[in-house]
Coordinates of C-alpha atoms in Angstrom, one line a residue:
X1 CA 1.5 -12.6 62.1
X2 CA 0.5 -14.0 58.7
X3 CA 2.9 -15.9 56.5
X4 CA 1.1 -14.9 53.3
X5 CA 0.9 -11.3 52.1
X6 CA -1.4 -10.1 49.3
X7 CA 0.3 -7.7 46.9
X8 CA -0.5 -4.1 47.2
X9 CA -3.1 -3.1 44.5
X10 CA -1.8 -0.5 42.0
X11 CA -2.8 3.1 42.3
X12 CA -5.6 4.6 40.3
X13 CA -3.3 6.2 37.8
X14 CA -1.4 3.0 37.2
X15 CA -4.6 1.1 36.7
X16 CA -5.8 3.6 34.1
X17 CA -2.4 3.4 32.3
X18 CA -2.2 -0.3 32.1
X19 CA -5.8 -0.6 31.1
X20 CA -5.3 1.8 28.3
X21 CA -2.1 0.1 27.1
X22 CA -3.8 -3.3 27.3
X23 CA -6.8 -2.1 25.3
X24 CA -4.6 -0.6 22.6
X25 CA -2.4 -3.6 22.3
X26 CA -5.4 -6.0 22.3
X27 CA -7.2 -4.0 19.6
X28 CA -4.0 -4.0 17.5
X29 CA -3.4 -7.7 17.8
X30 CA -7.0 -8.6 17.1
X31 CA -7.0 -6.4 14.0
X32 CA -3.7 -7.9 12.8
X33 CA -5.0 -11.4 13.2
X34 CA -8.3 -10.6 11.5
X35 CA -6.4 -8.9 8.6
X36 CA -4.2 -11.9 8.1
X37 CA -7.3 -14.2 8.0
X38 CA -9.0 -12.0 5.4
X39 CA -5.9 -11.9 3.2
X40 CA -5.4 -15.7 3.6
X41 CA -8.9 -16.2 2.4
X42 CA -8.4 -14.2 -0.7
X43 CA -5.0 -15.7 -1.5
X44 CA -6.4 -19.2 -1.2
X45 CA -9.2 -18.3 -3.7
X46 CA -6.6 -16.6 -6.1
X47 CA -4.3 -19.6 -5.9
X48 CA -7.0 -21.7 -7.6
X49 CA -6.6 -19.6 -10.7
X50 CA -2.8 -20.0 -10.6
X51 CA -3.2 -23.8 -10.4
X52 CA -5.3 -24.1 -13.5
X53 CA -3.5 -25.6 -16.5
X54 CA -3.3 -23.0 -19.3
X55 CA -3.0 -24.0 -23.0
X56 CA 0.5 -24.2 -24.4
X57 CA -0.2 -21.4 -26.9
X58 CA -1.8 -19.0 -24.4
X59 CA -0.2 -15.7 -23.9
X60 CA 0.2 -14.6 -20.3
X61 CA -2.2 -11.9 -19.3
X62 CA -0.5 -8.6 -18.5
X63 CA -1.8 -6.0 -16.0
X64 CA -0.5 -2.5 -15.6
X65 CA -1.0 -1.0 -12.2
X66 CA -0.9 2.8 -11.8
X67 CA -0.1 4.2 -8.4
X68 CA -0.9 7.7 -7.2
X69 CA 2.2 9.9 -6.6
X70 CA 2.0 9.5 -2.9
X71 CA 3.4 6.9 -0.5
X72 CA 0.0 5.9 0.7
X73 CA -1.0 4.3 -2.6
X74 CA 2.1 2.1 -2.7
X75 CA 1.5 1.1 0.9
X76 CA -2.1 0.0 0.1
X77 CA -0.8 -2.0 -2.9
X78 CA 2.0 -3.8 -1.0
X79 CA -0.1 -4.4 2.1
X80 CA -3.5 -5.5 0.6
X81 CA -3.2 -6.1 -3.2
X82 CA 0.2 -7.6 -3.9
X83 CA -0.4 -10.8 -1.8
X84 CA -3.5 -11.6 -3.9
X85 CA -1.7 -10.9 -7.2
X86 CA 1.2 -13.0 -6.2
X87 CA -1.0 -15.9 -5.1
X88 CA -2.9 -15.8 -8.5
X89 CA 0.4 -15.8 -10.5
X90 CA -0.6 -12.5 -12.2
X91 CA 2.0 -10.8 -14.3
X92 CA 1.8 -7.0 -13.6
X93 CA 3.8 -3.9 -14.2
X94 CA 3.9 -1.3 -11.5
X95 CA 3.9 2.3 -12.7
X96 CA 4.8 4.9 -10.0
X97 CA 5.1 8.3 -11.7
X98 CA 6.3 11.5 -10.1
X99 CA 3.3 13.5 -11.5
X100 CA -0.3 12.4 -12.2
X101 CA -0.3 13.9 -15.7
X102 CA 2.3 11.3 -16.7
X103 CA -0.3 8.6 -16.1
X104 CA -2.4 10.2 -18.9
X105 CA 0.6 10.0 -21.2
X106 CA 1.1 6.3 -20.5
X107 CA -2.6 5.5 -21.1
X108 CA -2.6 7.5 -24.4
X109 CA 0.4 5.5 -25.5
X110 CA -1.6 2.3 -25.0
X111 CA -4.5 3.5 -27.1
X112 CA -2.2 4.8 -29.8
X113 CA -0.4 1.4 -30.0
X114 CA -3.8 -0.3 -30.3
X115 CA -4.7 1.8 -33.3
X116 CA -1.4 1.4 -35.0
X117 CA -1.2 -2.3 -34.5
X118 CA -4.7 -2.7 -36.1
X119 CA -3.6 -0.7 -39.1
X120 CA -0.4 -2.7 -39.5
X121 CA -2.2 -6.1 -39.3
X122 CA -4.8 -5.0 -41.9
X123 CA -2.4 -3.3 -44.3
X124 CA -2.6 -4.9 -47.8
X125 CA 0.4 -7.1 -48.6
X126 CA 2.8 -5.6 -51.0
X127 CA 3.8 -7.3 -54.2
X128 CA 6.7 -9.6 -53.6
X129 CA 9.9 -8.5 -55.4
X130 CA 11.7 -11.2 -57.4
X131 CA 15.4 -11.5 -58.3
X132 CA 17.0 -11.9 -61.7
X133 CA 16.5 -15.6 -61.5
X134 CA 12.7 -15.2 -61.2
X135 CA 12.8 -16.3 -57.6
X136 CA 11.9 -14.5 -54.4
X137 CA 14.5 -12.3 -52.9
X138 CA 16.2 -13.2 -49.7
X139 CA 14.4 -10.5 -47.7
X140 CA 11.0 -11.7 -49.1
X141 CA 11.8 -15.3 -48.0
X142 CA 12.7 -14.1 -44.5
X143 CA 9.4 -12.1 -44.2
X144 CA 7.4 -15.1 -45.5
X145 CA 9.2 -17.4 -42.9
X146 CA 8.4 -14.9 -40.1
X147 CA 4.7 -14.8 -41.1
X148 CA 4.6 -18.6 -41.0
X149 CA 6.4 -18.7 -37.7
X150 CA 3.9 -16.2 -36.2
X151 CA 1.0 -18.3 -37.3
X152 CA 2.4 -21.5 -35.8
X153 CA 3.4 -19.8 -32.5
X154 CA 1.2 -16.8 -31.9
X155 CA 2.0 -16.7 -28.2
X156 CA 5.7 -15.9 -29.0
X157 CA 4.9 -13.1 -31.5
X158 CA 6.0 -9.7 -30.4
X159 CA 2.9 -7.6 -30.3
X160 CA 2.6 -3.8 -30.1
X161 CA -0.7 -4.0 -28.2
X162 CA -2.1 -6.9 -26.2
X163 CA -5.9 -6.9 -26.2
X164 CA -6.1 -8.9 -23.0
X165 CA -4.2 -6.3 -20.9
X166 CA -5.8 -4.4 -18.1
X167 CA -5.2 -1.0 -16.7
X168 CA -5.6 -0.9 -12.9
X169 CA -5.8 2.3 -10.8
X170 CA -4.9 2.3 -7.1
X171 CA -6.8 5.2 -5.7
X172 CA -9.3 7.8 -7.1
X173 CA -6.7 10.2 -8.4
X174 CA -5.0 7.6 -10.6
X175 CA -8.5 6.4 -11.7
X176 CA -9.4 9.9 -12.9
X177 CA -6.2 10.2 -14.9
X178 CA -6.7 6.8 -16.5
X179 CA -10.2 7.7 -17.7
X180 CA -8.9 11.0 -19.1
X181 CA -6.0 9.2 -20.8
X182 CA -8.5 6.8 -22.4
X183 CA -10.6 9.7 -23.7
X184 CA -7.6 11.6 -25.1
X185 CA -6.1 8.4 -26.6
X186 CA -9.3 7.5 -28.3
X187 CA -10.0 10.9 -29.9
X188 CA -6.4 11.7 -30.9
X189 CA -3.6 10.1 -32.8
X190 CA 0.1 10.0 -32.2
X191 CA 1.6 13.4 -33.1
X192 CA 4.1 13.5 -35.9
X193 CA 7.6 14.5 -34.7
X194 CA 8.5 17.8 -36.2
X195 CA 11.9 19.6 -35.8
X196 CA 11.3 22.6 -33.5
X197 CA 13.3 24.9 -35.8
X198 CA 11.2 24.0 -38.8
X199 CA 7.8 24.0 -37.1
X200 CA 6.0 27.4 -37.6
X201 CA 4.5 29.3 -34.6
X202 CA 1.0 28.7 -35.9
X203 CA 1.4 24.9 -35.4
X204 CA 2.6 25.2 -31.9
X205 CA -0.8 24.7 -30.2
X206 CA -0.9 23.5 -26.6
X207 CA -4.5 22.3 -26.9
X208 CA -5.4 19.0 -28.6
X209 CA -8.7 18.9 -30.5
X210 CA -10.8 15.7 -30.0
X211 CA -11.9 14.4 -33.3
X212 CA -14.3 11.4 -33.9
X213 CA -12.3 10.4 -37.0
X214 CA -9.5 9.2 -34.7
X215 CA -11.7 6.8 -32.8
X216 CA -10.3 3.2 -32.9
X217 CA -11.9 0.7 -35.3
X218 CA -14.9 -1.2 -33.8
X219 CA -12.9 -4.4 -33.9
X220 CA -10.2 -3.0 -31.7
X221 CA -10.8 -4.0 -28.1
X222 CA -10.1 -1.5 -25.4
X223 CA -8.0 -2.5 -22.4
X224 CA -10.0 -3.7 -19.4
X225 CA -10.1 -1.1 -16.6
X226 CA -10.0 -1.7 -12.9
X227 CA -10.2 0.3 -9.7
X228 CA -8.9 -0.6 -6.3
X229 CA -9.7 1.8 -3.5
X230 CA -7.0 3.7 -1.7
X231 CA -7.3 6.6 0.8
X232 CA -4.8 9.4 1.3
X233 CA -4.2 9.9 5.0
X234 CA -1.4 12.4 5.0
X235 CA -1.4 15.8 6.7
X236 CA -2.6 16.9 10.1
X237 CA -6.2 17.2 9.1
X238 CA -6.4 13.4 8.4
X239 CA -4.5 12.4 11.6
X240 CA -7.7 10.9 13.2
X241 CA -8.2 8.7 10.0
X242 CA -4.6 7.4 10.4
X243 CA -5.3 6.5 14.1
X244 CA -8.6 4.8 13.3
X245 CA -7.1 3.0 10.3
X246 CA -4.4 1.6 12.6
X247 CA -7.0 -0.6 14.3
X248 CA -9.3 -1.2 11.2
X249 CA -7.0 -2.6 8.6
X250 CA -9.1 -5.8 8.3
X251 CA -11.9 -3.7 6.6
X252 CA -9.3 -2.2 4.1
X253 CA -8.0 -5.7 3.4
X254 CA -11.4 -7.1 2.6
X255 CA -12.4 -4.1 0.4
X256 CA -9.1 -4.2 -1.6
X257 CA -8.9 -8.0 -1.6
X258 CA -12.3 -8.3 -3.3
X259 CA -11.3 -6.0 -6.1
X260 CA -7.9 -7.7 -6.5
X261 CA -9.5 -11.1 -6.7
X262 CA -11.9 -10.0 -9.4
X263 CA -8.8 -8.7 -11.4
X264 CA -7.0 -12.1 -10.9
X265 CA -10.1 -14.0 -12.0
X266 CA -10.7 -11.5 -14.9
X267 CA -14.4 -11.0 -13.9
X268 CA -15.7 -8.2 -16.2
X269 CA -18.8 -6.1 -16.6
X270 CA -19.7 -3.1 -18.8
X271 CA -18.7 0.4 -17.8
X272 CA -21.3 2.4 -15.9
X273 CA -21.5 6.2 -15.9
X274 CA -21.4 6.1 -12.1
X275 CA -17.9 4.5 -12.3
X276 CA -16.4 7.9 -12.9
X277 CA -17.2 8.8 -9.3
X278 CA -15.4 5.8 -7.8
X279 CA -13.5 6.7 -4.7
X280 CA -14.9 10.3 -4.7
X281 CA -15.5 10.1 -0.9
X282 CA -11.7 9.8 -0.4
X283 CA -10.6 11.9 -3.4
X284 CA -8.0 14.6 -2.7
X285 CA -7.0 17.1 -5.4
X286 CA -3.4 16.9 -6.5
X287 CA -2.6 20.5 -5.4
X288 CA -3.5 19.5 -1.9
X289 CA -1.3 16.4 -2.0
X290 CA 2.5 16.3 -1.6
X291 CA 3.3 14.8 -5.0
X292 CA 6.8 13.6 -5.9
X293 CA 7.1 16.2 -8.6
X294 CA 10.8 17.0 -7.9
X295 CA 11.9 15.5 -11.2
X296 CA 9.3 17.3 -13.3
X297 CA 10.8 20.0 -15.5
X298 CA 9.5 23.4 -16.5
X299 CA 6.5 21.8 -18.2
X300 CA 4.8 21.8 -14.8
X301 CA 2.3 24.4 -16.1
X302 CA 1.0 22.1 -18.8
X303 CA 1.0 19.2 -16.5
X304 CA -1.0 21.1 -13.9
X305 CA -3.6 22.1 -16.6
X306 CA -3.9 18.5 -17.7
X307 CA -4.1 17.3 -14.1
X308 CA -6.9 19.8 -13.3
X309 CA -8.9 18.6 -16.4
X310 CA -8.5 15.0 -15.4
X311 CA -9.6 15.5 -11.8
X312 CA -12.7 17.5 -12.9
X313 CA -13.8 14.7 -15.3
X314 CA -17.3 13.4 -14.6
X315 CA -18.7 12.1 -17.8
X316 CA -17.0 9.7 -20.3
X317 CA -18.2 10.2 -23.9
X318 CA -20.8 7.6 -24.9
X319 CA -18.7 6.5 -28.0
X320 CA -16.0 5.4 -25.6
X321 CA -18.0 4.4 -22.5
X322 CA -20.0 1.8 -24.4
X323 CA -16.9 -0.1 -25.4
X324 CA -15.2 -0.2 -22.0
X325 CA -15.1 -3.1 -19.6
X326 CA -14.2 -3.2 -16.0
X327 CA -12.8 -5.8 -13.6
X328 CA -15.4 -5.0 -11.0
X329 CA -18.6 -6.7 -10.0
X330 CA -21.5 -5.8 -7.7
X331 CA -19.9 -6.5 -4.3
X332 CA -21.4 -7.8 -1.1
X333 CA -21.4 -5.4 1.8
X334 CA -17.8 -5.1 3.2
X335 CA -16.9 -5.1 6.8
X336 CA -16.8 -1.3 6.7
X337 CA -20.3 -1.1 5.4
X338 CA -21.6 -3.6 7.9
X339 CA -19.9 -1.6 10.7
X340 CA -21.6 1.6 9.4
X341 CA -25.0 -0.1 9.2
X342 CA -24.6 -1.6 12.7
X343 CA -23.7 1.8 14.1
X344 CA -26.7 3.5 12.5
X345 CA -29.0 0.8 13.8
X346 CA -27.6 1.1 17.3
X347 CA -27.8 4.9 17.3
X348 CA -31.5 4.7 16.1
X349 CA -32.3 2.2 18.9
X350 CA -30.7 4.3 21.6
X351 CA -32.3 7.4 20.2
X352 CA -35.8 5.8 20.3
X353 CA -35.3 4.4 23.8
X354 CA -34.0 7.7 25.1
X355 CA -36.9 9.6 23.6
X356 CA -39.5 7.2 25.2
X357 CA -37.9 7.2 28.6
X358 CA -37.5 11.0 28.8
X359 CA -40.8 12.2 27.4
X360 CA -41.9 13.6 30.8
X361 CA -38.8 15.7 31.3
X362 CA -38.1 19.0 29.6
X363 CA -34.9 17.7 28.0
X364 CA -36.8 14.7 26.7
X365 CA -39.4 17.0 25.1
X366 CA -36.7 19.0 23.4
X367 CA -34.8 15.9 22.2
X368 CA -38.0 14.4 20.9
X369 CA -38.9 17.5 18.9
X370 CA -35.4 17.7 17.5
X371 CA -35.4 14.1 16.3
X372 CA -38.9 14.5 14.8
X373 CA -37.6 17.4 12.7
X374 CA -34.9 15.2 11.3

């Protein structure tokens, strides 16, 4: 009789169960720790920009972030982008519209404000009116004092358009609509408000003509554009992407963190025609996405036309493209690209070894001929 009994080993099914659970939990914990290290690396680099001493008369740089009308775009921003922006002390406005066409309206408003502010600043000064005592009137003195105050403290002046602002898109759908809004805002001007009862039927045209006369003055600087990748993983068809992404968030954190860091440091380059295809591999048309269009009124027909035109955009006119800048540089290979290259290399190695070892068999001959055809 032995005083020490070994525990009974678990059954085959229990071994398979606990092995699977341990592997899933281990992968998740490893990915979470790796993602935290990646974000910590980018936030430490962004904090260097926040610790720099800015001039006393410097105006804070404003960034406008446009989200796609899906919950996934907001998740990617809060999970991977917001920590870098907060560490860099970047002032940003978050635009989360119910319909993608409203993004076009916001961008057009920015371009129209740029044109109007340039016209107001270069408007000739009117002759100062004088009072009966040959002195300047009280309103003229107030205007003159305001002009002097704006020259002394330019950073406190209320401007209609800030040339240092940036327009950032989270996801390919928002990126397409920003480009379309830049084009329409460049070639059009703000429509004059007309009373509907007085406006004749001939003027009620739903199509806006693009005219080169409306292009901004060459001295007007366009807002800097930026793109941060975001993938839509809704629906049953993309269920496997959601499962794989649950264990691969470190790659998403590095890809989005690099772009967010370039925006914080304001690293710019010229616009490239290939930039119109950014995110095309994960692009999903709006009609296939459950947009938050519950608050959109009967103008849905026009919005859908505008959305279709924006999503089919491929080429930006040269007159606009040559004046655009982007907060995007040539990136080093991300974790996702390195994983893809490693997988391709491993597959080629296994394929070559398998073909060499099985040349004498019939299956090896078939496989060899099949790989040679590729």
